Tab-separated table of C-alpha atoms in Angstrom:
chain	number	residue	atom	x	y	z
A	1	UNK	CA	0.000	0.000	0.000
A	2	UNK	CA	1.322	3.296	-1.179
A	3	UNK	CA	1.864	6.159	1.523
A	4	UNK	CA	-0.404	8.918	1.292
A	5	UNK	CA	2.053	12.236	1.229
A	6	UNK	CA	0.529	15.765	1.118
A	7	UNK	CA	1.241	17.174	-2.580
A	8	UNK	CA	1.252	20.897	-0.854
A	9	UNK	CA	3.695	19.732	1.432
A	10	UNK	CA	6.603	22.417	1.933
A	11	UNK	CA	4.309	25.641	0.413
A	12	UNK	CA	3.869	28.592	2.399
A	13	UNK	CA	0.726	29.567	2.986
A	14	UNK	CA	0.995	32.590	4.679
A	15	UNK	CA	3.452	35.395	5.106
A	16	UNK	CA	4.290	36.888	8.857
A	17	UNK	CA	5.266	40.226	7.453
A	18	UNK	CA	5.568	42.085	10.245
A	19	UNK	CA	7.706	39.682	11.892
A	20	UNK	CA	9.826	39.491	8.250
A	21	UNK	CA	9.443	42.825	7.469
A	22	UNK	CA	9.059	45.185	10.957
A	23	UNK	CA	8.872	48.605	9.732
A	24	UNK	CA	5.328	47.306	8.283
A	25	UNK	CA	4.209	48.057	11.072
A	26	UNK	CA	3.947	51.961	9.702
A	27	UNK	CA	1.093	50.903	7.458
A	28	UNK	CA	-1.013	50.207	9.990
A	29	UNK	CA	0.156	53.014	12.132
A	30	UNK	CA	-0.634	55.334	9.075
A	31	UNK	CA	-4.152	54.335	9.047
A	32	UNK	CA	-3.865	54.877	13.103
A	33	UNK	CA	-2.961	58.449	12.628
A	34	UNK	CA	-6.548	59.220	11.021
A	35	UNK	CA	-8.315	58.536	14.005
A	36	UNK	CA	-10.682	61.437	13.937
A	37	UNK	CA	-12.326	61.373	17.105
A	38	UNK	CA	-8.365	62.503	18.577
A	39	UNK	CA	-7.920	64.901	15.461
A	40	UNK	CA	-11.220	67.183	16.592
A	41	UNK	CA	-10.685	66.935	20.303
A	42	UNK	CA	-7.026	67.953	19.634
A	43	UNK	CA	-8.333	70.919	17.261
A	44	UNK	CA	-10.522	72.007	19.882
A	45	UNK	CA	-8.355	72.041	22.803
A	46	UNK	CA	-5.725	73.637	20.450
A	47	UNK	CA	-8.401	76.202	19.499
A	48	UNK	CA	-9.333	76.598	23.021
A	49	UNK	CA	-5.918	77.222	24.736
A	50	UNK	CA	-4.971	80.202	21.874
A	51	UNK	CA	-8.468	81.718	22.407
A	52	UNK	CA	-7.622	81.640	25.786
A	53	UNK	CA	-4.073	83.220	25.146
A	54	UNK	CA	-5.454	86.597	23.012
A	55	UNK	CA	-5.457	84.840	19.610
A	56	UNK	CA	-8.211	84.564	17.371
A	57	UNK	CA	-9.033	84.002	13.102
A	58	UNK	CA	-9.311	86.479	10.824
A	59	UNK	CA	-10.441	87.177	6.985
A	60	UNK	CA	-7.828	89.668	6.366
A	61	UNK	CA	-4.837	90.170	7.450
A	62	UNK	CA	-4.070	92.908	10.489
A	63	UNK	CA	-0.922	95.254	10.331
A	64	UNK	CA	1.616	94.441	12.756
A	65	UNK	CA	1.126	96.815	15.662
A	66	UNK	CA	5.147	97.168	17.346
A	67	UNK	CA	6.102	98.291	20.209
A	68	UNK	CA	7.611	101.826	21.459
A	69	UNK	CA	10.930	101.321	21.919
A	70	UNK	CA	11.456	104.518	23.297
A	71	UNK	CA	9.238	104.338	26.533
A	72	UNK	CA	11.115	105.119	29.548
A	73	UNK	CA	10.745	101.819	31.493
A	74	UNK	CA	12.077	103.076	34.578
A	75	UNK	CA	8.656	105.183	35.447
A	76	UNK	CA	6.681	102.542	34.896
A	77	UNK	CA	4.752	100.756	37.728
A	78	UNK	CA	3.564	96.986	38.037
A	79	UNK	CA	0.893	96.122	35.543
A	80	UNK	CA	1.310	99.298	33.544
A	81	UNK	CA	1.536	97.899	29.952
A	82	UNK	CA	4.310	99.367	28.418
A	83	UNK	CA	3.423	97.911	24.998
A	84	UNK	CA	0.056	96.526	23.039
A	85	UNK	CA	-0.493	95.365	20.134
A	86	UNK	CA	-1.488	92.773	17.627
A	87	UNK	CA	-0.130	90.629	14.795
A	88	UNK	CA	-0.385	87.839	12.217
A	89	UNK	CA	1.024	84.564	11.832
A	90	UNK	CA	0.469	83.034	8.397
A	91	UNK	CA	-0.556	79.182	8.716
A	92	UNK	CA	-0.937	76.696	6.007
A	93	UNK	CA	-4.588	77.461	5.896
A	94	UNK	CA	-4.953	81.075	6.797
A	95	UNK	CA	-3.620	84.213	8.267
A	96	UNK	CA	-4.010	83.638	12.873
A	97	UNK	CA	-4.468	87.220	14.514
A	98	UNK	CA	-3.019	87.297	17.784
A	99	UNK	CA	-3.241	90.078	20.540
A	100	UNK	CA	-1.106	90.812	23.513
A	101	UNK	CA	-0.363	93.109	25.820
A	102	UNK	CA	3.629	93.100	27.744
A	103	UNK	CA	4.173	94.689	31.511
A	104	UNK	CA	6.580	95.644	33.807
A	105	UNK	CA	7.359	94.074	37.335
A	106	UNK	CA	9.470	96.460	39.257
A	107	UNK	CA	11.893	94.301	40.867
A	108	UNK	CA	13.336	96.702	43.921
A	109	UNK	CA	16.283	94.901	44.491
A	110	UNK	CA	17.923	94.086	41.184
A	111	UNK	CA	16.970	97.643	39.569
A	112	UNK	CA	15.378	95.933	36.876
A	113	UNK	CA	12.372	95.416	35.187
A	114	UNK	CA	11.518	92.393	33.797
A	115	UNK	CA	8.970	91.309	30.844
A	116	UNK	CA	5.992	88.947	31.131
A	117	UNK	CA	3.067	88.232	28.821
A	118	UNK	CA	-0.660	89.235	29.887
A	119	UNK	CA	-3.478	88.100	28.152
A	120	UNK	CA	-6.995	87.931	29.668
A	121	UNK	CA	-6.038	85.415	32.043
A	122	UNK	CA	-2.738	84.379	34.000
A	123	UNK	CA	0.178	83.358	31.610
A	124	UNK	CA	1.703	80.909	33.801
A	125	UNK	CA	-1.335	79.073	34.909
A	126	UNK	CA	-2.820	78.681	31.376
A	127	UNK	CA	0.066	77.107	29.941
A	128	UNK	CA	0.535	74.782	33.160
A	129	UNK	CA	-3.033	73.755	32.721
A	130	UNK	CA	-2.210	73.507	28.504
A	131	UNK	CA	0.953	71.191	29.710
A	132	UNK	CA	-1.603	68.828	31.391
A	133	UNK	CA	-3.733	68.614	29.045
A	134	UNK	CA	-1.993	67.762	26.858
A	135	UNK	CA	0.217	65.385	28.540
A	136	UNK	CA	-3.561	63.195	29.542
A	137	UNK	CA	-4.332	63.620	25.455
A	138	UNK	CA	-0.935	61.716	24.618
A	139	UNK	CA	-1.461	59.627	27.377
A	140	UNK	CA	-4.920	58.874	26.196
A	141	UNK	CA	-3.974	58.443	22.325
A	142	UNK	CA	-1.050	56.530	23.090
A	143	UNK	CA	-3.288	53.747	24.875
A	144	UNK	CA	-5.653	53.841	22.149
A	145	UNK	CA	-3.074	53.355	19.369
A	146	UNK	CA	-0.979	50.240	20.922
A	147	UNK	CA	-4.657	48.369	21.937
A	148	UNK	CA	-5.173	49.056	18.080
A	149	UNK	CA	-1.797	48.036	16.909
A	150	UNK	CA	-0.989	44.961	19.087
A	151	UNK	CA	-4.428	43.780	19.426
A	152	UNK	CA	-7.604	43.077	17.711
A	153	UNK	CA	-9.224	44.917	20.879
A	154	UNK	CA	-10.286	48.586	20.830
A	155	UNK	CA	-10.010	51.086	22.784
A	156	UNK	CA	-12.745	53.967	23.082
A	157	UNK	CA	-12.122	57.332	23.520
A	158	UNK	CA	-13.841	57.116	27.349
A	159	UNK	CA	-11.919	54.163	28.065
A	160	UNK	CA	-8.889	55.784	27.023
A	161	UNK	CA	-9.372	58.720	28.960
A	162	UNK	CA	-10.120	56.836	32.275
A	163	UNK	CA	-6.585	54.804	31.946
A	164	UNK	CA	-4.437	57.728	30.748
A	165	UNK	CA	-6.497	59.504	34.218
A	166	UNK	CA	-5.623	56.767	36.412
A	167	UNK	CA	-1.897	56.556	34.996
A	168	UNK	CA	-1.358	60.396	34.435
A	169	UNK	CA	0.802	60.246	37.808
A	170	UNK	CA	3.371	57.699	36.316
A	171	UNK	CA	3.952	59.878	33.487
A	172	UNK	CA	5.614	62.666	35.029
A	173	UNK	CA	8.573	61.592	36.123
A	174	UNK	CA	10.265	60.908	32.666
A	175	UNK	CA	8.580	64.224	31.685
A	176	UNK	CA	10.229	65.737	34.847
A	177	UNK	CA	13.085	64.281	34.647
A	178	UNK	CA	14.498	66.174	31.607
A	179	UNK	CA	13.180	69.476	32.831
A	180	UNK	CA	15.108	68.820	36.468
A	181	UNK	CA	18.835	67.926	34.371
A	182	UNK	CA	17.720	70.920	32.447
A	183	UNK	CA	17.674	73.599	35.933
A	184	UNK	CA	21.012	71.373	36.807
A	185	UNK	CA	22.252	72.495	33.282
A	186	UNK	CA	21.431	76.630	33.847
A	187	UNK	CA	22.932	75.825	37.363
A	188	UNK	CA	26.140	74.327	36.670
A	189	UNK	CA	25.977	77.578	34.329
A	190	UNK	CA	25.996	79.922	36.771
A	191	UNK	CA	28.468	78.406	38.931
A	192	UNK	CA	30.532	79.116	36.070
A	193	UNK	CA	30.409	82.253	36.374
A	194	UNK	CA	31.522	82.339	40.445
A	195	UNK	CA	34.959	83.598	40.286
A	196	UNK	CA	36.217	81.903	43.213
A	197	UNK	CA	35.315	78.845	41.701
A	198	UNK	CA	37.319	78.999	38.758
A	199	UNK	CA	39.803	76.700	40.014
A	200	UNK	CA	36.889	74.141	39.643
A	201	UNK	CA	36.692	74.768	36.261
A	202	UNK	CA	37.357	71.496	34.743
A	203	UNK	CA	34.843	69.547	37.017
A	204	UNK	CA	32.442	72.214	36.482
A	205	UNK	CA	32.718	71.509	32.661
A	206	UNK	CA	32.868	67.431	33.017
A	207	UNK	CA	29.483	67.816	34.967
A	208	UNK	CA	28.302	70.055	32.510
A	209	UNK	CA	28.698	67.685	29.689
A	210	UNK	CA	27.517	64.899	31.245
A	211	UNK	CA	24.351	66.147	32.177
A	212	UNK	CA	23.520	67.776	28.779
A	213	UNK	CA	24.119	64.171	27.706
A	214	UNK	CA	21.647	62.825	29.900
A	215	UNK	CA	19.212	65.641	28.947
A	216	UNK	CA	19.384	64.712	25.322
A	217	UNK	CA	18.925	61.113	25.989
A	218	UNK	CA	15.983	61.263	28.200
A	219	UNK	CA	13.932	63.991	26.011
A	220	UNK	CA	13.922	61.238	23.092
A	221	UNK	CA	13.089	58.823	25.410
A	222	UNK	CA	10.710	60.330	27.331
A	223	UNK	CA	7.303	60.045	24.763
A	224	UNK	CA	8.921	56.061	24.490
A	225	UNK	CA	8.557	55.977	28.468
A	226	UNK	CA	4.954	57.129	28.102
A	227	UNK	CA	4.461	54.512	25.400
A	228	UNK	CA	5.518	51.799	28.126
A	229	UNK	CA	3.116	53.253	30.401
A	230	UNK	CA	0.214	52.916	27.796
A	231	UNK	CA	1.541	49.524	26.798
A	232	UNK	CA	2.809	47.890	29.920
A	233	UNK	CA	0.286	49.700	32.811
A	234	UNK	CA	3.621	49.846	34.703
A	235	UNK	CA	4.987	52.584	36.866
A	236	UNK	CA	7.259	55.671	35.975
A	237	UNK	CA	10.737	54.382	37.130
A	238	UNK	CA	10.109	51.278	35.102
A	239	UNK	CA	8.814	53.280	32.394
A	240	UNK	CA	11.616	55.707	31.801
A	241	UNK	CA	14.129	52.091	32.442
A	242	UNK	CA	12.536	51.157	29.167
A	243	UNK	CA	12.702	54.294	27.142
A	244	UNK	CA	16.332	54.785	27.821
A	245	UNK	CA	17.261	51.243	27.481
A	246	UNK	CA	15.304	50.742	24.174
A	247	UNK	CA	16.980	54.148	22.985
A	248	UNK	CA	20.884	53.427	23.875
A	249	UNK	CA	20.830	49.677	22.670
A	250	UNK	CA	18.747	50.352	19.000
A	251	UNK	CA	19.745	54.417	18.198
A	252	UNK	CA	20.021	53.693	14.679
A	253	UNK	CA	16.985	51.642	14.700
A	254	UNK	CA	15.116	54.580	16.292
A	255	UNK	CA	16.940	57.161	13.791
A	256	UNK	CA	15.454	55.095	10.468
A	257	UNK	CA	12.029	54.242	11.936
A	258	UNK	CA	11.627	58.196	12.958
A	259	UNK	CA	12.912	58.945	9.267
A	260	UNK	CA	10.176	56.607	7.909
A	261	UNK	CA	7.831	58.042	10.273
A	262	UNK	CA	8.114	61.961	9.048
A	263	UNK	CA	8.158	61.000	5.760
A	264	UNK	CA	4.736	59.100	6.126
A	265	UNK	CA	3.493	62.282	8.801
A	266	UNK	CA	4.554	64.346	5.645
A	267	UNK	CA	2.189	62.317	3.396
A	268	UNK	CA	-0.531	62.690	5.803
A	269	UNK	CA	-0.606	66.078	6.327
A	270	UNK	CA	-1.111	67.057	2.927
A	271	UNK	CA	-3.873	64.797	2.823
A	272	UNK	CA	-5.400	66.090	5.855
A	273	UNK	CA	-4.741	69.821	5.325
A	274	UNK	CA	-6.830	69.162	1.653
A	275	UNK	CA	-9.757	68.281	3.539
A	276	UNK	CA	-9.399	70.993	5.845
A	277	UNK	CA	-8.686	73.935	3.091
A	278	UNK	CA	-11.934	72.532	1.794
A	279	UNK	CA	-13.520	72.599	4.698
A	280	UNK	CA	-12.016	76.324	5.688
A	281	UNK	CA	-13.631	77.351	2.434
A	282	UNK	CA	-17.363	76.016	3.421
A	283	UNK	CA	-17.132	77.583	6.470
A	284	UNK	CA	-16.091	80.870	5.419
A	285	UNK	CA	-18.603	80.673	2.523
A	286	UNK	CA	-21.207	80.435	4.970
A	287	UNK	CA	-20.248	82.831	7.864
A	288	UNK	CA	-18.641	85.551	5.307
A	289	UNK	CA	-18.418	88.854	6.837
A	290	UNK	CA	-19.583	87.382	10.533
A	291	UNK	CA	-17.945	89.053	13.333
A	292	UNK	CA	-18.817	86.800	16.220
A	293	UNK	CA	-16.330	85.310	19.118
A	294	UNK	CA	-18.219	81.699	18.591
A	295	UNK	CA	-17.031	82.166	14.582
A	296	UNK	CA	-13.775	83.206	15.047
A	297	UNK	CA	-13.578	80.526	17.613
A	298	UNK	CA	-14.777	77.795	15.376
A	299	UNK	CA	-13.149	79.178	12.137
A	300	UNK	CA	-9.914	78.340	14.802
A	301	UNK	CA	-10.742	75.439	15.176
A	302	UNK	CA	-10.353	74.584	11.511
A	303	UNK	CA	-7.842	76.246	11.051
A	304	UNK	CA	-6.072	74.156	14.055
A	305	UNK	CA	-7.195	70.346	12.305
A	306	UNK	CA	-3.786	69.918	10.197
A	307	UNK	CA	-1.791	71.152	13.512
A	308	UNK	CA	-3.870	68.608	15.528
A	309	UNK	CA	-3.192	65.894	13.196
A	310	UNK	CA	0.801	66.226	13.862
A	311	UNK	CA	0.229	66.151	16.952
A	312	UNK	CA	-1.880	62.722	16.893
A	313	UNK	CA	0.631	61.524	14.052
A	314	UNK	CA	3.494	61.848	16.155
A	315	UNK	CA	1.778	60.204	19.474
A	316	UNK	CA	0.919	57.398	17.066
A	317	UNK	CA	4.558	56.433	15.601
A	318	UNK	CA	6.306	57.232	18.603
A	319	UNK	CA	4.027	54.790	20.206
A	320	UNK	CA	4.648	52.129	16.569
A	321	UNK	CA	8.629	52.766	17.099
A	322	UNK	CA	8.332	51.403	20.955
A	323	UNK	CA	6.606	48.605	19.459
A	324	UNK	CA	9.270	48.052	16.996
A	325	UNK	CA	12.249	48.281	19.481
A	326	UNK	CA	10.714	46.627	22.658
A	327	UNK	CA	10.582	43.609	19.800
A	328	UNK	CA	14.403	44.274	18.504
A	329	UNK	CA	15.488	44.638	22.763
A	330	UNK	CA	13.636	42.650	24.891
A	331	UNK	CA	11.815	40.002	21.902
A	332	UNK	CA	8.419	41.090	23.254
A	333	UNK	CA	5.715	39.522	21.152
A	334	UNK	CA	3.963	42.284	19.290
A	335	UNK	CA	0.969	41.318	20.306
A	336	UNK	CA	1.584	41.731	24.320
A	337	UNK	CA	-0.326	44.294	25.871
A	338	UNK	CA	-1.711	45.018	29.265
A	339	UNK	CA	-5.636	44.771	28.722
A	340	UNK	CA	-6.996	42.709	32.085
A	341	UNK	CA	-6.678	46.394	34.165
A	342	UNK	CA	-8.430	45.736	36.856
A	343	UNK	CA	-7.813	44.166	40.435
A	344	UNK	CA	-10.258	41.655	40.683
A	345	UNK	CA	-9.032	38.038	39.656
A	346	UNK	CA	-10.448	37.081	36.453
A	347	UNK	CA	-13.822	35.491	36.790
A	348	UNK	CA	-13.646	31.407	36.410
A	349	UNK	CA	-15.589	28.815	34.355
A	350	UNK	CA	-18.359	27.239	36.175
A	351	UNK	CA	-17.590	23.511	37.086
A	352	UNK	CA	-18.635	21.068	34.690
A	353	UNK	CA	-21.476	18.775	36.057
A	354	UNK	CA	-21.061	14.889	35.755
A	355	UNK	CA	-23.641	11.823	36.179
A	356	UNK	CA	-22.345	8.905	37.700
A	357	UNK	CA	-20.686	7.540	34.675
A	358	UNK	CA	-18.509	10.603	34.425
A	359	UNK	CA	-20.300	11.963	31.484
A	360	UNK	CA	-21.027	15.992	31.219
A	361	UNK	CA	-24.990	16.469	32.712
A	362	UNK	CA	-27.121	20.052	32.642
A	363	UNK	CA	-29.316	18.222	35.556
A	364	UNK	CA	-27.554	19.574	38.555
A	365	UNK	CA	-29.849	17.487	40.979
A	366	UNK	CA	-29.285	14.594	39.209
A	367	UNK	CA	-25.259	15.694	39.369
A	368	UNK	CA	-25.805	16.116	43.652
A	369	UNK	CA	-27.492	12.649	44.009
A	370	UNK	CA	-24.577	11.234	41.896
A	371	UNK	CA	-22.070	13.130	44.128
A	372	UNK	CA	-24.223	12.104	47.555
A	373	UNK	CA	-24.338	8.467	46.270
A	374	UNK	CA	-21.087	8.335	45.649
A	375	UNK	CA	-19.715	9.985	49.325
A	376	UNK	CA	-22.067	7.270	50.797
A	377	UNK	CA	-24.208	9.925	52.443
């Protein structure tokens, strides 16, 4: 009797091509990037925060408005504006009219006065509150784009927000951590400049170095850290372990895939800022020769799309490269991701009832007589 051998035997049925091939792991990342429910609530909070800060659309552009240079600052008393005006900046889309209005603070022990930026609310606050914003939005997108890319789960735009809430506190340290070396770097700076400490000089300059160093390295690997956060629901220090490991042991790995991801941001953005020129033109079409905060405001908000879609574009391939090097490091599946969330074990299978034979029964009385006959009871 002849044996029976499989004639297909040896053919390759299907193709792992993101295990072949890893950068094609951009294609779905592109389609990521259009995730529009991000793109508008990134347009709107981007609207919101410049509204906030004296800026505003316009139909034609506004004269720049400078500033007397010749105002004697030394009479001038705190919140006395010593200069007012407005401006333009020229976007992709249209011309962005900005106000703002620049004070003095007396300062009565340095003789000096120093410049700040007013608008209709605090400076310092609004950006703070801008900074946290958009630090939960990343946060957010980041955990909606790696459940999308590792996955075949989703994650919605509540449930995103209510993990990147939850987590928000493990994000800032490698956020802070950049911005602390930073205030060591302007310190180390000034110490410089103590002459009695010139003898120190060479220390002062190895120190120096080294901590620019470590500034440089964990600003690129700080949006990686968050990634691991998103990815990993683990804490900050184990977070920022990752992003600087995965960045010192694959830096050319991390230089191509963030040259493949502009150029595929750059394709992306002309796309998106079509749609939105054609949308800017609807809308002005409609509201022509409005003067209205709520139009300006929305005509913003437009205006802000393409701007918003960066934004989302880079969240998403920062959060496609950590996929890509955690792989290339550590030989993390690509499909590992932290989904079970929640503290509660996971709920278990109900116990199969049996007859007395052993076989599988839906009776569950006949099941307890079984077990009762068979304890002897």
């Amino acid at each position: 009797m002849n044996k029976l051998t499989d004639i297909d035997e040896g053919v390759i049925r299907r193709v792992d091509w993101q295990s072949l091939v890893p950068p094609t792991l951009f294609f779905r990342a592109f389609s990521a990037t259009f995730k529009f429910s991000f793109i508008a609530l990134g347009a709107l909070l981007i609207a919101l925060f410049a509204t906030t800060l004296g800026v505003r659309s316009c139909f034609i552009e506004p004269q720049l408005a400078g500033c007397d240079s010749s105002c004697d600052r030394s009479l001038l008393v705190v919140g006395e504006p010593f200069c007012a005006g407005e401006g333009v900046v020229v976007s992709a889309l249209a011309p962005i009219k900005y106000s703002f209005r620049v004070s003095a603070l007396q300062d009565m022990h340095a003789q000096f006065c120093a410049e700040r930026l007013e608008s209709c609310v605090c400076f310092l606050p609004t950006l703070i509150v801008g900074l946290a914003l958009a630090g939960l939005f990343a946060l957010a997108l980041s955990r909606a784009t790696l459940v999308r890319l590792l996955t075949t789960s989703r994650s919605s735009l509540f449930a995103s927000f209510t993990f990147a809430i939850r987590r928000l506190p493990s994000a800032l340290l490698p956020c802070a951590i950049p911005c602390l070396l930073l205030s060591a770097l302007i310190a180390l700076g000034m110490v410089g400049r103590i002459g009695v400490l010139h003898f120190a000089a060479p220390v002062v300059v190895a120190l120096s170095f080294i901590t620019l160093f470590l500034c440089v390295v964990t600003s690129f690997s700080a949006p990686l850290a968050v990634s691991a956060i998103a990815a990993e629901n683990c804490d900050g220090f184990d977070a920022t372990s990752r992003g600087i490991s995965y960045l010192t042991q694959r830096p050319l790995f991390w230089i191509f895939y963030m040259v493949a991801a502009a150029i595929l941001t750059v394709i992306g953005f002309v796309i998106f800022e079509a749609f939105a020129q054609l949308a800017l033109v609807f809308f002005d079409n409609v509201y022509y020769g409005a003067t209205s905060r709520w139009i300006d405001f929305w005509r913003l908000t437009v205006i802000a799309t393409p701007d918003s879609y960066l934004a989302v574009a880079l969240v998403v391939y920062t959060n496609a490269v950590y996929a890509l090097l955690r792989r290339s490091v550590d030989g993390t599946p690509y499909d590992s991701c932290a989904l079970n969330l929640g503290k509660g074990e996971s709920k278990k299978l109900r116990r199969i009832l049996q007859d007395g034979k052993g076989a599988p029964t839906f009776d569950s009385e006949n099941a307890r007589r079984e077990e009762e006959k068979s304890r002897g009871i």
